[in-house]
JSON list of C-alpha atoms in Angstrom, two decimals:
[
{"chain": "E", "resi": 21, "resn": "MET", "atom": "CA", "xyz": [-23.16, -37.34, -31.59]},
{"chain": "E", "resi": 22, "resn": "ALA", "atom": "CA", "xyz": [-23.77, -36.17, -27.95]},
{"chain": "E", "resi": 23, "resn": "SER", "atom": "CA", "xyz": [-25.04, -32.45, -26.59]},
{"chain": "E", "resi": 24, "resn": "VAL", "atom": "CA", "xyz": [-22.36, -30.94, -24.36]},
{"chain": "E", "resi": 25, "resn": "SER", "atom": "CA", "xyz": [-22.54, -27.91, -22.68]},
{"chain": "E", "resi": 26, "resn": "THR", "atom": "CA", "xyz": [-21.56, -26.80, -18.97]},
{"chain": "E", "resi": 27, "resn": "CYS", "atom": "CA", "xyz": [-24.19, -26.49, -16.07]},
{"chain": "E", "resi": 28, "resn": "LEU", "atom": "CA", "xyz": [-24.45, -23.29, -13.41]},
{"chain": "E", "resi": 29, "resn": "TRP", "atom": "CA", "xyz": [-25.92, -23.59, -10.36]},
{"chain": "E", "resi": 30, "resn": "PHE", "atom": "CA", "xyz": [-27.30, -21.22, -9.07]},
{"chain": "E", "resi": 31, "resn": "GLU", "atom": "CA", "xyz": [-29.83, -20.74, -5.38]},
{"chain": "E", "resi": 32, "resn": "ARG", "atom": "CA", "xyz": [-33.10, -18.72, -7.40]},
{"chain": "E", "resi": 33, "resn": "ASP", "atom": "CA", "xyz": [-31.34, -16.44, -9.37]},
{"chain": "E", "resi": 34, "resn": "ALA", "atom": "CA", "xyz": [-30.61, -18.64, -12.77]},
{"chain": "E", "resi": 35, "resn": "GLU", "atom": "CA", "xyz": [-32.46, -16.63, -14.87]},
{"chain": "E", "resi": 36, "resn": "ALA", "atom": "CA", "xyz": [-31.05, -12.41, -13.57]},
{"chain": "E", "resi": 37, "resn": "ALA", "atom": "CA", "xyz": [-27.62, -14.62, -13.63]},
{"chain": "E", "resi": 38, "resn": "VAL", "atom": "CA", "xyz": [-28.06, -15.34, -17.22]},
{"chain": "E", "resi": 39, "resn": "ARG", "atom": "CA", "xyz": [-29.99, -12.17, -18.72]},
{"chain": "E", "resi": 40, "resn": "THR", "atom": "CA", "xyz": [-26.93, -10.52, -17.28]},
{"chain": "E", "resi": 41, "resn": "TYR", "atom": "CA", "xyz": [-24.13, -12.80, -18.97]},
{"chain": "E", "resi": 42, "resn": "VAL", "atom": "CA", "xyz": [-25.77, -12.81, -22.36]},
{"chain": "E", "resi": 43, "resn": "SER", "atom": "CA", "xyz": [-25.73, -9.18, -22.16]},
{"chain": "E", "resi": 44, "resn": "LEU", "atom": "CA", "xyz": [-21.87, -8.54, -21.94]},
{"chain": "E", "resi": 45, "resn": "VAL", "atom": "CA", "xyz": [-20.82, -10.59, -23.99]},
{"chain": "E", "resi": 46, "resn": "PRO", "atom": "CA", "xyz": [-20.53, -10.63, -27.68]},
{"chain": "E", "resi": 47, "resn": "GLY", "atom": "CA", "xyz": [-22.15, -14.18, -29.56]},
{"chain": "E", "resi": 48, "resn": "SER", "atom": "CA", "xyz": [-24.58, -14.71, -26.26]},
{"chain": "E", "resi": 49, "resn": "GLN", "atom": "CA", "xyz": [-28.22, -15.66, -26.43]},
{"chain": "E", "resi": 50, "resn": "LEU", "atom": "CA", "xyz": [-30.85, -16.80, -24.03]},
{"chain": "E", "resi": 51, "resn": "GLY", "atom": "CA", "xyz": [-32.49, -20.11, -24.70]},
{"chain": "E", "resi": 52, "resn": "PRO", "atom": "CA", "xyz": [-34.97, -22.11, -24.00]},
{"chain": "E", "resi": 53, "resn": "ILE", "atom": "CA", "xyz": [-36.40, -21.32, -20.38]},
{"chain": "E", "resi": 54, "resn": "LEU", "atom": "CA", "xyz": [-38.15, -24.68, -18.56]},
{"chain": "E", "resi": 55, "resn": "ARG", "atom": "CA", "xyz": [-40.25, -23.01, -15.68]},
{"chain": "E", "resi": 56, "resn": "ALA", "atom": "CA", "xyz": [-41.99, -24.79, -12.71]},
{"chain": "E", "resi": 57, "resn": "PRO", "atom": "CA", "xyz": [-44.84, -26.22, -13.14]},
{"chain": "E", "resi": 58, "resn": "GLY", "atom": "CA", "xyz": [-46.06, -26.50, -9.68]},
{"chain": "E", "resi": 59, "resn": "PRO", "atom": "CA", "xyz": [-44.82, -25.18, -6.29]},
{"chain": "E", "resi": 60, "resn": "TRP", "atom": "CA", "xyz": [-40.58, -26.35, -5.88]},
{"chain": "E", "resi": 61, "resn": "PRO", "atom": "CA", "xyz": [-38.17, -26.96, -3.23]},
{"chain": "E", "resi": 62, "resn": "GLY", "atom": "CA", "xyz": [-36.13, -23.79, -5.22]},
{"chain": "E", "resi": 63, "resn": "GLY", "atom": "CA", "xyz": [-38.77, -21.81, -5.67]},
{"chain": "E", "resi": 64, "resn": "GLU", "atom": "CA", "xyz": [-42.66, -20.90, -6.99]},
{"chain": "E", "resi": 65, "resn": "PRO", "atom": "CA", "xyz": [-44.33, -22.05, -9.79]},
{"chain": "E", "resi": 66, "resn": "GLY", "atom": "CA", "xyz": [-42.79, -20.08, -12.89]},
{"chain": "E", "resi": 67, "resn": "ALA", "atom": "CA", "xyz": [-39.96, -19.98, -11.54]},
{"chain": "E", "resi": 68, "resn": "ALA", "atom": "CA", "xyz": [-37.32, -20.87, -13.64]},
{"chain": "E", "resi": 69, "resn": "ILE", "atom": "CA", "xyz": [-35.55, -24.53, -13.39]},
{"chain": "E", "resi": 70, "resn": "LEU", "atom": "CA", "xyz": [-33.73, -24.60, -16.71]},
{"chain": "E", "resi": 71, "resn": "VAL", "atom": "CA", "xyz": [-32.00, -21.78, -17.72]},
{"chain": "E", "resi": 72, "resn": "SER", "atom": "CA", "xyz": [-30.35, -22.76, -21.41]},
{"chain": "E", "resi": 73, "resn": "PHE", "atom": "CA", "xyz": [-27.97, -19.92, -22.95]},
{"chain": "E", "resi": 74, "resn": "THR", "atom": "CA", "xyz": [-24.76, -19.72, -25.38]},
{"chain": "E", "resi": 75, "resn": "LEU", "atom": "CA", "xyz": [-21.99, -17.79, -24.50]},
{"chain": "E", "resi": 76, "resn": "GLY", "atom": "CA", "xyz": [-19.48, -16.96, -27.08]},
{"chain": "E", "resi": 77, "resn": "GLY", "atom": "CA", "xyz": [-21.14, -19.43, -29.09]},
{"chain": "E", "resi": 78, "resn": "GLN", "atom": "CA", "xyz": [-20.32, -21.92, -26.09]},
{"chain": "E", "resi": 79, "resn": "SER", "atom": "CA", "xyz": [-23.06, -23.92, -24.77]},
{"chain": "E", "resi": 80, "resn": "PHE", "atom": "CA", "xyz": [-24.26, -23.02, -20.85]},
{"chain": "E", "resi": 81, "resn": "GLN", "atom": "CA", "xyz": [-27.53, -24.00, -19.26]},
{"chain": "E", "resi": 82, "resn": "ALA", "atom": "CA", "xyz": [-28.35, -22.36, -15.71]},
{"chain": "E", "resi": 83, "resn": "LEU", "atom": "CA", "xyz": [-30.23, -24.45, -12.47]},
{"chain": "E", "resi": 84, "resn": "ASN", "atom": "CA", "xyz": [-31.97, -23.28, -9.70]},
{"chain": "E", "resi": 85, "resn": "GLY", "atom": "CA", "xyz": [-31.01, -25.05, -7.26]},
{"chain": "E", "resi": 86, "resn": "GLY", "atom": "CA", "xyz": [-33.03, -23.88, -4.16]},
{"chain": "E", "resi": 87, "resn": "THR", "atom": "CA", "xyz": [-29.49, -23.56, -2.53]},
{"chain": "E", "resi": 88, "resn": "ARG", "atom": "CA", "xyz": [-26.22, -21.49, -2.41]},
{"chain": "E", "resi": 89, "resn": "ALA", "atom": "CA", "xyz": [-23.68, -23.74, -4.37]},
{"chain": "E", "resi": 90, "resn": "GLU", "atom": "CA", "xyz": [-19.87, -22.55, -3.19]},
{"chain": "E", "resi": 91, "resn": "TYR", "atom": "CA", "xyz": [-17.72, -22.07, -6.52]},
{"chain": "E", "resi": 92, "resn": "GLY", "atom": "CA", "xyz": [-14.57, -23.47, -5.94]},
{"chain": "E", "resi": 93, "resn": "THR", "atom": "CA", "xyz": [-11.57, -21.84, -8.18]},
{"chain": "E", "resi": 94, "resn": "ALA", "atom": "CA", "xyz": [-10.64, -25.57, -10.43]},
{"chain": "E", "resi": 95, "resn": "ALA", "atom": "CA", "xyz": [-12.85, -23.78, -13.04]},
{"chain": "E", "resi": 96, "resn": "SER", "atom": "CA", "xyz": [-13.83, -20.75, -13.83]},
{"chain": "E", "resi": 97, "resn": "ILE", "atom": "CA", "xyz": [-15.23, -19.08, -17.04]},
{"chain": "E", "resi": 98, "resn": "ALA", "atom": "CA", "xyz": [-12.52, -17.98, -19.14]},
{"chain": "E", "resi": 99, "resn": "VAL", "atom": "CA", "xyz": [-12.86, -15.11, -21.36]},
{"chain": "E", "resi": 100, "resn": "ALA", "atom": "CA", "xyz": [-10.16, -13.71, -23.88]},
{"chain": "E", "resi": 101, "resn": "CYS", "atom": "CA", "xyz": [-10.89, -10.19, -25.03]},
{"chain": "E", "resi": 102, "resn": "PRO", "atom": "CA", "xyz": [-10.59, -8.23, -28.50]},
{"chain": "E", "resi": 103, "resn": "ASP", "atom": "CA", "xyz": [-9.03, -4.63, -26.65]},
{"chain": "E", "resi": 104, "resn": "GLN", "atom": "CA", "xyz": [-8.99, -3.09, -23.95]},
{"chain": "E", "resi": 105, "resn": "ALA", "atom": "CA", "xyz": [-12.42, -1.67, -23.72]},
{"chain": "E", "resi": 106, "resn": "ALA", "atom": "CA", "xyz": [-14.23, -5.87, -24.14]},
{"chain": "E", "resi": 107, "resn": "VAL", "atom": "CA", "xyz": [-11.89, -6.68, -21.34]},
{"chain": "E", "resi": 108, "resn": "ASP", "atom": "CA", "xyz": [-13.48, -3.43, -18.72]},
{"chain": "E", "resi": 109, "resn": "HIS", "atom": "CA", "xyz": [-16.59, -3.23, -20.24]},
{"chain": "E", "resi": 110, "resn": "LEU", "atom": "CA", "xyz": [-16.76, -7.52, -18.89]},
{"chain": "E", "resi": 111, "resn": "TRP", "atom": "CA", "xyz": [-14.74, -6.81, -16.06]},
{"chain": "E", "resi": 112, "resn": "ASP", "atom": "CA", "xyz": [-16.72, -3.73, -15.27]},
{"chain": "E", "resi": 113, "resn": "GLY", "atom": "CA", "xyz": [-19.69, -5.40, -15.73]},
{"chain": "E", "resi": 114, "resn": "LEU", "atom": "CA", "xyz": [-19.58, -8.90, -13.84]},
{"chain": "E", "resi": 115, "resn": "LEU", "atom": "CA", "xyz": [-18.33, -6.81, -11.12]},
{"chain": "E", "resi": 116, "resn": "ALA", "atom": "CA", "xyz": [-21.58, -4.80, -11.14]},
{"chain": "E", "resi": 117, "resn": "GLY", "atom": "CA", "xyz": [-23.76, -5.33, -7.63]},
{"chain": "E", "resi": 118, "resn": "GLY", "atom": "CA", "xyz": [-21.64, -7.25, -5.32]},
{"chain": "E", "resi": 119, "resn": "GLY", "atom": "CA", "xyz": [-18.29, -8.83, -7.66]},
{"chain": "E", "resi": 120, "resn": "THR", "atom": "CA", "xyz": [-14.94, -9.71, -6.27]},
{"chain": "E", "resi": 121, "resn": "ALA", "atom": "CA", "xyz": [-12.13, -8.33, -7.86]},
{"chain": "E", "resi": 122, "resn": "ILE", "atom": "CA", "xyz": [-9.25, -11.11, -7.57]},
{"chain": "E", "resi": 123, "resn": "GLN", "atom": "CA", "xyz": [-6.34, -11.15, -9.30]},
{"chain": "E", "resi": 124, "resn": "CYS", "atom": "CA", "xyz": [-4.45, -11.73, -12.54]},
{"chain": "E", "resi": 125, "resn": "GLY", "atom": "CA", "xyz": [-7.35, -11.00, -13.88]},
{"chain": "E", "resi": 126, "resn": "TRP", "atom": "CA", "xyz": [-9.51, -13.50, -12.64]},
{"chain": "E", "resi": 127, "resn": "LEU", "atom": "CA", "xyz": [-13.25, -12.40, -10.59]},
{"chain": "E", "resi": 128, "resn": "ARG", "atom": "CA", "xyz": [-16.63, -13.55, -9.25]},
{"chain": "E", "resi": 129, "resn": "ASP", "atom": "CA", "xyz": [-19.29, -12.50, -9.71]},
{"chain": "E", "resi": 130, "resn": "ARG", "atom": "CA", "xyz": [-22.10, -11.40, -7.76]},
{"chain": "E", "resi": 131, "resn": "TRP", "atom": "CA", "xyz": [-23.60, -15.24, -7.96]},
{"chain": "E", "resi": 132, "resn": "GLY", "atom": "CA", "xyz": [-20.07, -16.05, -6.83]},
{"chain": "E", "resi": 133, "resn": "VAL", "atom": "CA", "xyz": [-19.09, -17.28, -10.13]},
{"chain": "E", "resi": 134, "resn": "PRO", "atom": "CA", "xyz": [-15.56, -17.55, -10.77]},
{"chain": "E", "resi": 135, "resn": "TRP", "atom": "CA", "xyz": [-13.97, -16.10, -14.51]},
{"chain": "E", "resi": 136, "resn": "GLN", "atom": "CA", "xyz": [-10.62, -15.11, -16.14]},
{"chain": "E", "resi": 137, "resn": "ILE", "atom": "CA", "xyz": [-11.09, -11.45, -18.17]},
{"chain": "E", "resi": 138, "resn": "PHE", "atom": "CA", "xyz": [-7.90, -10.83, -20.33]},
{"chain": "E", "resi": 139, "resn": "ALA", "atom": "CA", "xyz": [-7.48, -9.53, -23.75]},
{"chain": "E", "resi": 140, "resn": "GLU", "atom": "CA", "xyz": [-5.66, -11.87, -26.32]},
{"chain": "E", "resi": 141, "resn": "ILE", "atom": "CA", "xyz": [-2.25, -10.26, -26.46]},
{"chain": "E", "resi": 142, "resn": "LEU", "atom": "CA", "xyz": [-1.91, -11.93, -22.96]},
{"chain": "E", "resi": 143, "resn": "PRO", "atom": "CA", "xyz": [-0.78, -15.75, -24.40]},
{"chain": "E", "resi": 144, "resn": "ARG", "atom": "CA", "xyz": [0.50, -14.26, -27.28]},
{"chain": "E", "resi": 145, "resn": "LEU", "atom": "CA", "xyz": [3.11, -11.93, -25.23]},
{"chain": "E", "resi": 146, "resn": "LEU", "atom": "CA", "xyz": [3.28, -15.52, -22.19]},
{"chain": "E", "resi": 147, "resn": "ALA", "atom": "CA", "xyz": [4.09, -17.91, -25.47]},
{"chain": "E", "resi": 148, "resn": "ASP", "atom": "CA", "xyz": [6.61, -15.24, -27.35]},
{"chain": "E", "resi": 149, "resn": "PRO", "atom": "CA", "xyz": [9.79, -17.02, -28.54]},
{"chain": "E", "resi": 150, "resn": "ASP", "atom": "CA", "xyz": [11.95, -14.60, -26.79]},
{"chain": "E", "resi": 151, "resn": "PRO", "atom": "CA", "xyz": [11.85, -16.29, -22.77]},
{"chain": "E", "resi": 152, "resn": "GLY", "atom": "CA", "xyz": [12.94, -12.62, -21.83]},
{"chain": "E", "resi": 153, "resn": "VAL", "atom": "CA", "xyz": [9.70, -11.14, -22.48]},
{"chain": "E", "resi": 154, "resn": "ALA", "atom": "CA", "xyz": [7.34, -14.34, -21.37]},
{"chain": "E", "resi": 155, "resn": "ALA", "atom": "CA", "xyz": [9.06, -13.10, -18.53]},
{"chain": "E", "resi": 156, "resn": "ARG", "atom": "CA", "xyz": [8.08, -9.69, -18.20]},
{"chain": "E", "resi": 157, "resn": "VAL", "atom": "CA", "xyz": [4.75, -10.24, -18.75]},
{"chain": "E", "resi": 158, "resn": "PHE", "atom": "CA", "xyz": [4.69, -12.39, -16.79]},
{"chain": "E", "resi": 159, "resn": "SER", "atom": "CA", "xyz": [6.14, -10.67, -14.10]},
{"chain": "E", "resi": 160, "resn": "ALA", "atom": "CA", "xyz": [3.64, -7.65, -15.22]},
{"chain": "E", "resi": 161, "resn": "MET", "atom": "CA", "xyz": [1.03, -9.57, -15.33]},
{"chain": "E", "resi": 162, "resn": "GLN", "atom": "CA", "xyz": [1.08, -11.01, -11.33]},
{"chain": "E", "resi": 163, "resn": "GLY", "atom": "CA", "xyz": [1.15, -7.80, -10.11]},
{"chain": "E", "resi": 164, "resn": "MET", "atom": "CA", "xyz": [-2.24, -7.01, -11.84]},
{"chain": "E", "resi": 165, "resn": "VAL", "atom": "CA", "xyz": [-5.82, -7.55, -10.63]},
{"chain": "E", "resi": 166, "resn": "ARG", "atom": "CA", "xyz": [-7.42, -6.41, -13.91]},
{"chain": "E", "resi": 167, "resn": "ILE", "atom": "CA", "xyz": [-5.93, -7.34, -16.63]},
{"chain": "E", "resi": 168, "resn": "ASP", "atom": "CA", "xyz": [-3.85, -3.75, -18.85]},
{"chain": "E", "resi": 169, "resn": "ALA", "atom": "CA", "xyz": [-3.33, -4.59, -22.34]},
{"chain": "E", "resi": 170, "resn": "ALA", "atom": "CA", "xyz": [-1.03, -1.55, -22.54]},
{"chain": "E", "resi": 171, "resn": "ALA", "atom": "CA", "xyz": [1.21, -2.07, -19.23]},
{"chain": "E", "resi": 172, "resn": "LEU", "atom": "CA", "xyz": [1.62, -5.84, -21.29]},
{"chain": "E", "resi": 173, "resn": "GLU", "atom": "CA", "xyz": [3.02, -4.55, -23.93]},
{"chain": "E", "resi": 174, "resn": "ARG", "atom": "CA", "xyz": [5.12, -2.25, -22.44]},
{"chain": "E", "resi": 175, "resn": "ALA", "atom": "CA", "xyz": [6.53, -5.22, -20.25]},
{"chain": "E", "resi": 176, "resn": "ALA", "atom": "CA", "xyz": [6.95, -6.68, -23.34]},
{"chain": "E", "resi": 177, "resn": "ALA", "atom": "CA", "xyz": [9.21, -4.31, -24.36]},
{"chain": "E", "resi": 178, "resn": "GLY", "atom": "CA", "xyz": [10.95, -4.12, -22.24]}
]
């Protein structure tokens, strides 16, 4: 069976980014770091070339490519948090140092990587069999930047 992981491209900060990510997302860990044996276009000898890691049990790699990559919005790292405290912790940690909040639980961290941070209750309420509940929750979510679980519950209640 093939091994599959997502690879994120960084200019030179792959190791710092990964250390931040694994410190914020429960169930994460740093894996092997491949270091340059000599000078290379992305850095000096000893600099990280490829950093393996897991986020919440999912396999990732971070590559120092030597040039800045621009991430689009077609892909993101989505994290379903168990409660508002977890949403707030991850949201604040990913925005620290220059990240940008977007809308509806989306943000870009300081390295430009797009994330979706939301409470587990959001997809559950959006899938409610009562179309009125789903519509109210969807409308409430559209007005949010950071997802607010309590406000979603109030919207669901009507």
